[in-house]
Amino acid sequence: MKTVLTGIKPTGDVHLGNLLGAIRPAIEMSHSSQFDRSIYFIADAHALTSVRDPEKFKQHVYEIAATWIALGLDTSKAIFFKQSDIKEVFELTWMLNCMTPKGDMNRAHSYKDKVQKNQEANKDTDFGVNMGLFDYPVLMSADILLYDSNAVPVGKDQIQHVEIARSIAQRCNEYFGEGTLIEPQEVIQKNGSLVPGLDGRKMSKSYDNGIPLWGTEKKLKKTINKITTDSTPEEAPKDSANCTIMELYKLFGTPEQILGLEKRYAEGIGWGYAKLELFEVINAYLSGPREVYNDLMNNRDEIDKVLLNGKERAHAIAMDTMNRVRSRITGF
Ligand code: TRP
């Protein structure tokens, strides 16, 4: 049995970078014959390290769920659920906490970065660090190990977390016997870093240069019009090799469409027209999903139903794993 698993943090304003770097590849993997089982969940418990507004939080959970369903995740096949619906993950987190040297957590990148920033600002080392943030990698390890995951698609920033999960699994297997936990492998998703944002830098929430997936057509058009271009005159030939518009176009256009636009670049095309072409291909891609997304957001019961079905299937797996792990670790 081969399992692919990943967790998705419920943040607001999902953008094209998330679509191309994480969502689209994960949906493709869920159809791949390489895996018998795909498990995707909304990492709501992880979000609690920073969330302080319950209304917004709930909204973001629904938005993320609706996003994945609207973009074509087949939830009759993939197991799609909310992390915190499976209480076993918290039991496993505690057990793994007890098997994890604190020093390993001191060396985890995200915590270390925070400490370094505090030191640079002459603040207490642990200023603004809650225990959830410190323990983030162990909860993530529990996510991965609870479902006997083999492959974990993640962005570069999450590689260390999967390595931590693997080393915890190895340690438990040494203490409690082979097969106590399955050792997972990260699958690096490179695409995300290839998606340029409005200003040409990598599309990222932290640069505020994203093209949001949802919203009206009009808004999409307006956002695309904000892509930074140079002041080459309208009729002058344009270089299609180093152009944000073209790079984005390539991610959505058919090979013929791409060739066609490259030709028009060489002949000279006004940036406004190039942006319009880009809008057309992105909008064609998104208009179907947009309808589904809006319908779901207006019928949250539908989302609840999908997540409940995922919860039941995930729970069955989690119980099996916990029975095995609990008995290996505690004898009960
Ligand atoms: N930490 C991941 C992120 O920030 C989300 C996540 C939580 C996750 N649990 C996971 C990813 C388990 C893969 C596997 O993107």
Coordinates of C-alpha atoms and ligand atoms in Angstrom, one line a residue:
M1 CA 0.0 0.0 0.0
K2 CA 1.5 3.3 -1.1
T3 CA 0.2 6.5 0.4
V4 CA 0.7 10.1 -0.6
L5 CA -0.2 12.7 2.0
T6 CA 0.0 16.4 2.4
G7 CA -1.4 19.1 4.6
I8 CA -2.7 22.5 3.6
K9 CA -2.6 25.5 5.9
P10 CA -5.9 27.4 5.8
T11 CA -4.7 30.9 4.9
G12 CA -6.7 33.6 3.1
D13 CA -6.3 34.7 -0.5
V14 CA -5.1 31.7 -2.3
H15 CA -3.2 32.8 -5.4
L16 CA -2.0 31.3 -8.7
G17 CA 1.4 30.4 -7.1
N18 CA -0.5 28.1 -4.7
L19 CA -2.5 26.6 -7.5
L20 CA 0.5 25.8 -9.7
G21 CA 3.0 25.0 -7.0
A22 CA 0.9 22.9 -4.6
I23 CA -2.7 22.3 -5.5
R24 CA -2.5 21.3 -9.2
P25 CA 0.5 18.9 -8.6
A26 CA -1.2 17.3 -5.5
I27 CA -4.4 16.8 -7.5
E28 CA -2.4 15.2 -10.3
M29 CA -0.6 12.9 -7.8
S30 CA -4.0 11.8 -6.5
H31 CA -4.8 10.4 -9.9
S32 CA -1.3 8.8 -10.3
S33 CA -1.2 5.0 -10.4
Q34 CA 2.0 5.3 -8.3
F35 CA -0.2 5.6 -5.2
D36 CA -3.0 3.5 -3.8
R37 CA -4.2 6.1 -1.5
S38 CA -4.1 9.9 -1.4
I39 CA -4.8 11.8 1.8
Y40 CA -5.1 15.6 1.8
F41 CA -6.1 17.5 4.9
I42 CA -6.6 21.1 6.0
A43 CA -4.0 21.7 8.7
D44 CA -6.2 23.8 10.9
A45 CA -4.5 22.8 14.2
H46 CA -1.2 24.1 12.8
A47 CA -2.8 27.4 11.9
L48 CA -3.7 27.9 15.6
T49 CA -0.1 29.0 16.3
S50 CA -1.0 32.3 14.8
V51 CA -4.8 32.5 14.5
R52 CA -6.6 34.7 17.0
D53 CA -9.9 35.4 15.2
P54 CA -12.3 32.5 15.2
E55 CA -14.6 33.9 12.5
K56 CA -11.8 34.5 10.1
F57 CA -10.3 31.2 10.9
K58 CA -13.5 29.3 10.1
Q59 CA -13.9 31.3 6.9
H60 CA -10.4 30.4 5.8
V61 CA -11.0 26.7 6.5
Y62 CA -14.1 26.7 4.3
E63 CA -12.3 28.7 1.6
I64 CA -9.5 26.3 1.4
A65 CA -11.8 23.3 1.3
A66 CA -13.9 24.9 -1.4
T67 CA -10.8 25.7 -3.4
W68 CA -9.5 22.2 -3.5
I69 CA -12.9 20.8 -4.4
A70 CA -13.6 23.4 -7.0
L71 CA -10.2 22.8 -8.7
G72 CA -11.1 19.2 -9.2
L73 CA -9.9 17.1 -6.3
D74 CA -11.9 13.9 -6.6
T75 CA -13.1 13.5 -3.0
S76 CA -14.7 10.2 -3.6
K77 CA -11.2 8.9 -4.2
A78 CA -8.8 11.1 -2.3
I79 CA -9.5 11.3 1.5
F80 CA -10.0 15.0 2.2
F81 CA -10.7 16.1 5.8
K82 CA -9.9 18.6 8.6
Q83 CA -6.8 17.7 10.6
S84 CA -8.4 18.5 14.0
D85 CA -11.4 16.2 13.3
I86 CA -9.1 13.2 13.9
K87 CA -8.3 13.4 17.6
E88 CA -5.8 10.5 17.4
V89 CA -3.3 13.0 15.9
F90 CA -3.1 14.7 19.2
E91 CA -2.5 11.5 21.1
L92 CA 0.2 10.6 18.6
T93 CA 1.7 14.0 18.9
W94 CA 2.2 13.5 22.6
M95 CA 3.8 10.1 22.2
L96 CA 6.1 11.5 19.5
N97 CA 6.9 14.5 21.8
C98 CA 8.2 12.0 24.3
M99 CA 10.5 10.5 21.8
T100 CA 11.9 13.7 20.4
P101 CA 15.0 15.4 21.8
K102 CA 14.3 19.0 22.6
G103 CA 17.6 20.0 20.9
D104 CA 16.2 18.8 17.6
M105 CA 13.4 21.3 17.9
N106 CA 15.9 24.1 18.8
R107 CA 17.5 23.4 15.5
A108 CA 14.3 23.5 13.4
H109 CA 14.5 26.3 10.8
S110 CA 11.4 28.2 11.5
Y111 CA 12.0 28.3 15.3
K112 CA 15.7 29.1 14.8
D113 CA 14.9 32.0 12.4
K114 CA 12.5 33.4 15.0
V115 CA 15.2 33.2 17.7
Q116 CA 17.7 34.8 15.4
K117 CA 15.4 37.7 14.6
N118 CA 14.7 38.2 18.3
Q119 CA 18.4 38.3 19.1
E120 CA 19.1 40.8 16.3
A121 CA 16.3 43.0 17.7
N122 CA 17.8 42.6 21.2
K123 CA 14.7 40.9 22.5
D124 CA 14.3 37.8 24.6
T125 CA 15.2 34.8 22.6
D126 CA 11.8 33.3 22.8
F127 CA 9.8 36.5 22.4
G128 CA 6.6 35.8 20.5
V129 CA 7.2 32.0 20.5
N130 CA 4.3 29.9 21.7
M131 CA 4.7 26.2 22.5
G132 CA 2.6 25.4 19.4
L133 CA 5.1 27.1 17.2
F134 CA 8.0 25.3 18.9
D135 CA 6.3 21.9 18.6
Y136 CA 5.0 22.5 15.1
P137 CA 7.4 19.9 13.6
V138 CA 6.2 17.2 15.9
L139 CA 2.5 17.8 15.2
M140 CA 3.4 17.7 11.5
S141 CA 5.3 14.4 12.1
A142 CA 2.2 13.0 13.7
D143 CA 0.1 14.1 10.7
I144 CA 2.5 12.2 8.4
L145 CA 3.1 9.1 10.5
L146 CA -0.6 8.6 11.6
Y147 CA -1.6 7.7 8.1
D148 CA 1.5 5.5 7.3
S149 CA 2.5 8.0 4.6
N150 CA 5.2 7.1 2.1
A151 CA 5.4 10.2 0.0
V152 CA 4.8 13.8 1.2
P153 CA 4.7 16.5 -1.5
V154 CA 5.9 19.8 0.1
G155 CA 7.5 23.0 -0.8
K156 CA 11.2 23.6 -0.1
D157 CA 10.5 25.3 3.2
Q158 CA 8.9 22.1 4.6
I159 CA 11.7 19.6 3.7
Q160 CA 13.2 19.8 7.1
H161 CA 9.9 19.0 8.7
V162 CA 9.5 15.8 6.7
E163 CA 13.1 14.9 7.6
I164 CA 12.2 15.3 11.3
A165 CA 9.2 13.0 10.8
R166 CA 11.5 10.4 9.2
S167 CA 14.0 10.6 12.0
I168 CA 11.3 10.3 14.7
A169 CA 9.9 7.2 12.8
Q170 CA 13.4 5.7 12.7
R171 CA 14.0 6.3 16.4
C172 CA 10.6 4.7 17.3
N173 CA 11.4 1.8 15.1
E174 CA 14.7 1.3 16.9
Y175 CA 13.0 1.5 20.3
F176 CA 9.9 -0.4 19.6
G177 CA 10.7 -2.6 16.6
E178 CA 10.6 -2.4 12.8
G179 CA 7.3 -1.4 11.4
T180 CA 6.1 0.7 14.4
L181 CA 6.0 3.7 12.0
I182 CA 6.5 4.0 8.3
E183 CA 9.5 6.2 7.3
P184 CA 8.2 8.9 4.9
Q185 CA 9.9 10.6 2.0
E186 CA 9.5 14.2 0.9
V187 CA 8.6 14.9 -2.7
I188 CA 9.8 18.4 -3.6
Q189 CA 7.4 20.6 -5.6
K190 CA 9.5 22.9 -7.6
N191 CA 6.9 24.5 -9.7
G192 CA 5.8 27.1 -7.1
S193 CA 9.1 29.0 -7.3
L194 CA 8.7 29.2 -11.1
V195 CA 5.5 31.2 -10.8
P196 CA 6.3 34.9 -11.1
G197 CA 4.2 37.5 -9.3
L198 CA 2.9 40.9 -10.4
D199 CA 6.4 42.4 -9.9
G200 CA 8.3 39.6 -11.5
R201 CA 9.6 38.2 -8.2
K202 CA 8.3 34.8 -7.0
M203 CA 4.6 34.9 -6.4
S204 CA 4.2 35.0 -2.6
K205 CA 1.9 36.2 0.0
S206 CA 4.8 37.9 1.8
Y207 CA 5.6 40.0 -1.3
D208 CA 2.0 40.9 -1.8
N209 CA 2.4 40.3 -5.5
G210 CA -0.1 37.5 -6.0
I211 CA -2.9 37.0 -8.5
P212 CA -5.8 35.7 -6.4
L213 CA -7.6 32.7 -7.7
W214 CA -11.1 33.8 -6.8
G215 CA -13.1 36.9 -7.2
T216 CA -14.8 38.3 -10.2
E217 CA -13.6 38.3 -13.7
K218 CA -13.4 42.1 -13.6
K219 CA -11.1 41.9 -10.6
L220 CA -8.9 39.3 -12.3
K221 CA -8.5 41.5 -15.3
K222 CA -7.6 44.5 -13.1
T223 CA -5.0 42.5 -11.2
I224 CA -3.4 41.2 -14.4
N225 CA -3.2 44.8 -15.6
K226 CA -1.0 45.5 -12.7
I227 CA 1.8 43.3 -13.9
T228 CA 5.0 45.3 -14.1
T229 CA 6.2 46.0 -17.7
D230 CA 8.8 48.2 -19.2
S231 CA 8.3 51.3 -21.4
T232 CA 9.1 49.6 -24.8
P233 CA 6.8 51.4 -27.3
E234 CA 3.7 49.5 -28.4
E235 CA 4.9 48.5 -31.9
A236 CA 8.4 47.5 -30.9
P237 CA 9.3 43.8 -30.9
K238 CA 9.2 42.3 -27.4
D239 CA 11.5 39.7 -25.8
S240 CA 9.3 36.8 -24.9
A241 CA 12.1 35.1 -23.0
N242 CA 12.3 37.4 -20.0
C243 CA 8.7 38.4 -19.5
T244 CA 6.4 37.9 -16.6
I245 CA 3.3 37.9 -18.8
M246 CA 4.8 35.3 -21.0
E247 CA 6.0 33.1 -18.2
L248 CA 2.5 33.1 -16.7
Y249 CA 1.0 32.5 -20.1
K250 CA 3.1 29.4 -20.6
L251 CA 1.6 27.9 -17.4
F252 CA -2.0 28.1 -18.8
G253 CA -1.8 28.3 -22.6
T254 CA -1.8 25.4 -25.1
P255 CA 1.4 24.9 -27.1
E256 CA -0.3 26.5 -30.1
Q257 CA -1.4 29.5 -28.1
I258 CA 2.1 29.9 -26.7
L259 CA 3.6 29.8 -30.1
G260 CA 1.1 32.3 -31.4
L261 CA 1.8 34.8 -28.6
E262 CA 5.5 34.4 -29.0
K263 CA 5.1 35.3 -32.7
R264 CA 3.1 38.4 -31.8
Y265 CA 5.8 39.4 -29.3
A266 CA 8.4 39.2 -32.1
E267 CA 6.2 41.3 -34.4
G268 CA 5.5 43.9 -31.7
I269 CA 2.6 43.8 -29.3
G270 CA 1.3 46.4 -26.9
W271 CA 1.6 45.3 -23.2
G272 CA -2.1 46.0 -22.8
Y273 CA -2.9 43.4 -25.5
A274 CA -0.5 40.9 -24.1
K275 CA -2.1 41.3 -20.7
L276 CA -5.5 40.8 -22.3
E277 CA -4.3 37.5 -23.8
L278 CA -3.0 36.4 -20.5
F279 CA -6.3 37.3 -18.8
E280 CA -8.2 35.2 -21.5
V281 CA -6.2 32.0 -20.8
I282 CA -6.3 32.3 -17.0
N283 CA -10.0 33.2 -17.0
A284 CA -10.8 30.2 -19.3
Y285 CA -9.0 28.0 -16.8
L286 CA -10.7 29.5 -13.8
S287 CA -14.2 30.3 -14.9
G288 CA -15.6 26.7 -14.4
P289 CA -14.0 26.3 -11.0
R290 CA -15.0 29.8 -10.0
E291 CA -18.7 28.8 -10.3
V292 CA -18.2 25.7 -8.3
Y293 CA -16.3 27.6 -5.7
N294 CA -19.0 30.3 -5.3
D295 CA -21.7 27.6 -5.1
L296 CA -19.9 25.8 -2.4
M297 CA -19.2 29.0 -0.4
N298 CA -23.0 29.6 -0.6
N299 CA -23.8 26.1 0.5
R300 CA -21.4 25.2 3.3
D301 CA -23.4 22.1 4.2
E302 CA -22.0 20.6 1.0
I303 CA -18.5 21.3 2.2
D304 CA -19.3 19.8 5.6
K305 CA -20.6 16.7 3.9
V306 CA -17.4 16.2 2.0
L307 CA -15.3 16.8 5.1
L308 CA -17.4 14.4 7.1
N309 CA -16.9 11.7 4.6
G310 CA -13.2 12.3 4.6
K311 CA -13.2 12.3 8.4
E312 CA -14.8 8.8 8.6
R313 CA -12.3 7.3 6.2
A314 CA -9.3 9.0 7.8
H315 CA -10.5 7.9 11.2
A316 CA -10.5 4.3 10.3
I317 CA -6.9 4.5 9.2
A318 CA -5.9 6.6 12.3
M319 CA -7.5 4.0 14.7
D320 CA -5.6 1.2 13.1
T321 CA -2.3 3.0 13.3
M322 CA -2.9 4.1 16.9
N323 CA -3.8 0.6 18.0
R324 CA -0.5 -0.6 16.6
V325 CA 1.6 2.2 17.9
R326 CA 0.0 2.4 21.3
S327 CA 0.5 -1.3 21.9
R328 CA 4.1 -1.1 20.7
I329 CA 4.9 1.9 22.9
T330 CA 2.8 1.2 26.0
G331 CA 1.9 -2.4 25.9
F332 CA -1.8 -1.5 26.1
Ligands
TRP1 N1 3.4 22.8 7.5 C1 2.8 22.7 6.2 C2 2.9 24.1 5.5 O1 3.0 25.1 6.2 C3 1.4 22.2 6.3 C4 1.4 20.8 6.9 C5 0.9 20.5 8.1 C6 1.8 19.6 6.2 N2 1.0 19.1 8.3 C7 1.5 18.6 7.1 C8 2.4 19.3 5.0 C9 1.9 17.3 6.9 C10 2.7 18.0 4.7 C11 2.5 17.0 5.6 O2 2.7 24.2 4.4

